[in-house]
Amino acid sequence: MHYGRGGLPYAVGASVADGRRRPVMLITGDSAFQFHIAELETAARLNLPLVCVVAVDYAWGLEAGVYKRTFGQGSLETGTHWSTNTRLDEVADGFGCHGEYVERDEDIAPAIKRAYASGKTAVIHVAVDPKANSEEMPNYGEYATWATEGAH
């Protein structure tokens, strides 16, 4: 995970730099992916062999963890969540990309195979449990140490 730094633009750049000879896979979270979602247009227009596997918990994960620790479990976490109607596979379709929606772990590998076989840039929306994510994320000031020393 790249926490908003790089992500989709770097994946597009890697594919272009490689001359589109090899497939590229981006594994990211939904909030980081949405920072640069407009780059799907670039990837689709250039017909890049790029598959984006997006873990979707419908939240700004880092921020949600900060809210929970600061204001307590069950706080409103105002502004850190979005509607579960958000479907990144459908957004991908709108850009002319291949979109897949996955809810079960065992469906991820087949979705990746179909995505590469589509011959288009693809987005696989992988629904994950929002309650299982972001509980242990550190506050901003501690994040750099946590990320470099490993999550515990």
Coordinates of C-alpha atoms in Angstrom, one line a residue:
M1 CA 0.0 0.0 0.0
H2 CA 1.3 3.5 -0.8
Y3 CA -1.1 5.7 1.3
G4 CA -1.8 8.1 -1.6
R5 CA 1.8 8.6 -2.6
G6 CA 2.4 7.4 -6.2
G7 CA -0.2 4.6 -6.8
L8 CA -2.1 4.9 -10.0
P9 CA 0.1 7.5 -11.7
Y10 CA 3.2 5.4 -10.9
A11 CA 1.6 2.3 -12.3
V12 CA 0.6 4.2 -15.5
G13 CA 4.2 5.5 -15.7
A14 CA 5.7 2.0 -15.2
S15 CA 3.5 0.7 -18.1
V16 CA 4.4 3.5 -20.4
A17 CA 8.1 3.3 -19.6
D18 CA 8.0 -0.4 -20.3
G19 CA 6.4 0.2 -23.7
R20 CA 3.3 -1.7 -22.6
R21 CA 5.2 -4.9 -23.1
R22 CA 4.5 -6.4 -19.7
P23 CA 1.4 -6.3 -17.5
V24 CA 1.4 -4.1 -14.5
M25 CA -0.6 -4.7 -11.3
L26 CA -1.4 -2.0 -8.7
I27 CA -2.6 -3.1 -5.3
T28 CA -4.0 -0.3 -3.3
G29 CA -6.8 0.9 -1.0
D30 CA -9.9 2.9 -2.0
S31 CA -9.0 6.2 -0.5
A32 CA -5.5 6.3 -2.0
F33 CA -6.8 5.1 -5.4
Q34 CA -9.4 7.9 -5.5
F35 CA -6.6 10.6 -5.1
H36 CA -5.7 9.9 -8.7
I37 CA -8.7 8.2 -10.2
A38 CA -8.7 10.5 -13.3
E39 CA -5.6 8.7 -14.4
L40 CA -7.9 5.8 -15.5
E41 CA -8.7 7.9 -18.5
T42 CA -5.0 8.1 -19.4
A43 CA -4.6 4.3 -18.9
A44 CA -7.7 3.5 -21.0
R45 CA -6.8 6.0 -23.8
L46 CA -3.3 4.4 -24.0
N47 CA -4.7 0.9 -23.7
L48 CA -2.3 0.0 -20.9
P49 CA -2.1 -3.6 -19.6
L50 CA -2.8 -2.4 -16.1
V51 CA -4.9 -4.1 -13.4
C52 CA -5.7 -2.2 -10.3
V53 CA -6.8 -4.4 -7.3
V54 CA -8.5 -2.0 -4.9
A55 CA -9.3 -3.0 -1.3
V56 CA -12.5 -1.1 -0.6
D57 CA -13.5 -0.4 3.0
Y58 CA -15.4 2.8 2.2
A59 CA -13.2 5.0 4.4
W60 CA -10.1 7.1 4.7
G61 CA -8.4 4.4 6.7
L62 CA -5.6 6.4 8.3
E63 CA -8.0 9.1 9.3
A64 CA -10.7 6.8 10.6
G65 CA -8.1 5.2 13.0
V66 CA -7.1 8.6 14.3
Y67 CA -10.8 9.5 14.9
K68 CA -11.4 6.3 16.8
R69 CA -8.4 6.8 19.1
T70 CA -9.1 10.5 19.6
F71 CA -12.9 10.5 20.1
G72 CA -13.5 6.9 21.1
Q73 CA -14.9 3.8 19.6
G74 CA -18.3 4.4 18.0
S75 CA -17.6 8.1 17.3
L76 CA -19.1 9.5 14.2
E77 CA -15.8 9.7 12.5
T78 CA -17.2 12.5 10.5
G79 CA -16.0 12.8 7.0
T80 CA -13.9 9.6 7.0
H81 CA -16.4 7.3 5.4
W82 CA -18.4 7.4 2.1
S83 CA -21.4 5.6 0.8
T84 CA -21.3 1.8 0.4
N85 CA -23.0 2.6 -2.9
T86 CA -19.5 3.6 -4.2
R87 CA -18.6 1.1 -6.9
L88 CA -15.1 1.6 -8.3
D89 CA -15.7 -1.2 -10.9
E90 CA -18.6 0.9 -12.3
V91 CA -16.4 4.0 -12.3
A92 CA -13.8 2.0 -14.3
D93 CA -16.5 1.0 -16.8
G94 CA -17.3 4.7 -17.2
F95 CA -13.7 5.4 -18.2
G96 CA -13.9 2.6 -20.8
C97 CA -11.9 0.2 -18.6
H98 CA -12.8 -3.4 -17.5
G99 CA -14.4 -3.5 -14.0
E100 CA -14.9 -6.4 -11.6
Y101 CA -16.6 -6.5 -8.2
V102 CA -15.4 -9.1 -5.7
E103 CA -16.6 -9.9 -2.2
R104 CA -15.0 -13.3 -1.5
D105 CA -11.2 -14.0 -1.2
E106 CA -11.5 -17.0 -3.5
D107 CA -12.9 -14.8 -6.3
I108 CA -9.9 -12.5 -6.5
A109 CA -7.6 -14.7 -8.6
P110 CA -10.2 -15.5 -11.2
A111 CA -11.1 -11.8 -11.4
I112 CA -7.5 -10.9 -12.0
K113 CA -7.3 -13.5 -14.8
R114 CA -10.4 -12.1 -16.4
A115 CA -9.1 -8.5 -16.0
Y116 CA -5.8 -9.3 -17.9
A117 CA -7.7 -11.3 -20.5
S118 CA -10.0 -8.4 -21.2
G119 CA -7.2 -6.6 -23.0
K120 CA -8.1 -3.3 -21.2
T121 CA -7.0 -1.4 -18.2
A122 CA -9.0 -2.9 -15.3
V123 CA -10.1 -2.2 -11.8
I124 CA -11.1 -4.9 -9.4
H125 CA -13.2 -3.6 -6.5
V126 CA -12.5 -5.9 -3.6
A127 CA -15.0 -5.3 -0.8
V128 CA -13.3 -5.6 2.6
D129 CA -14.7 -5.5 6.1
P130 CA -14.6 -1.8 7.2
K131 CA -14.5 -2.9 10.9
A132 CA -11.4 -5.0 10.4
N133 CA -9.4 -2.2 8.9
S134 CA -7.7 0.9 10.4
E135 CA -8.0 -0.2 14.1
E136 CA -4.2 -0.2 14.6
M137 CA -3.2 2.6 12.4
P138 CA -1.0 5.1 14.4
N139 CA -1.5 8.8 14.7
Y140 CA 0.1 10.9 12.0
G141 CA 3.2 11.8 14.1
E142 CA 4.0 8.2 14.7
Y143 CA 3.2 6.9 11.2
A144 CA 6.7 7.2 9.7
T145 CA 8.2 5.1 12.4
W146 CA 5.4 2.6 12.3
A147 CA 5.6 2.2 8.5
T148 CA 9.4 1.8 8.5
E149 CA 9.6 -0.6 11.4
G150 CA 6.6 -2.6 10.4
A151 CA 3.1 -2.8 11.6
H152 CA 2.8 -4.7 14.9

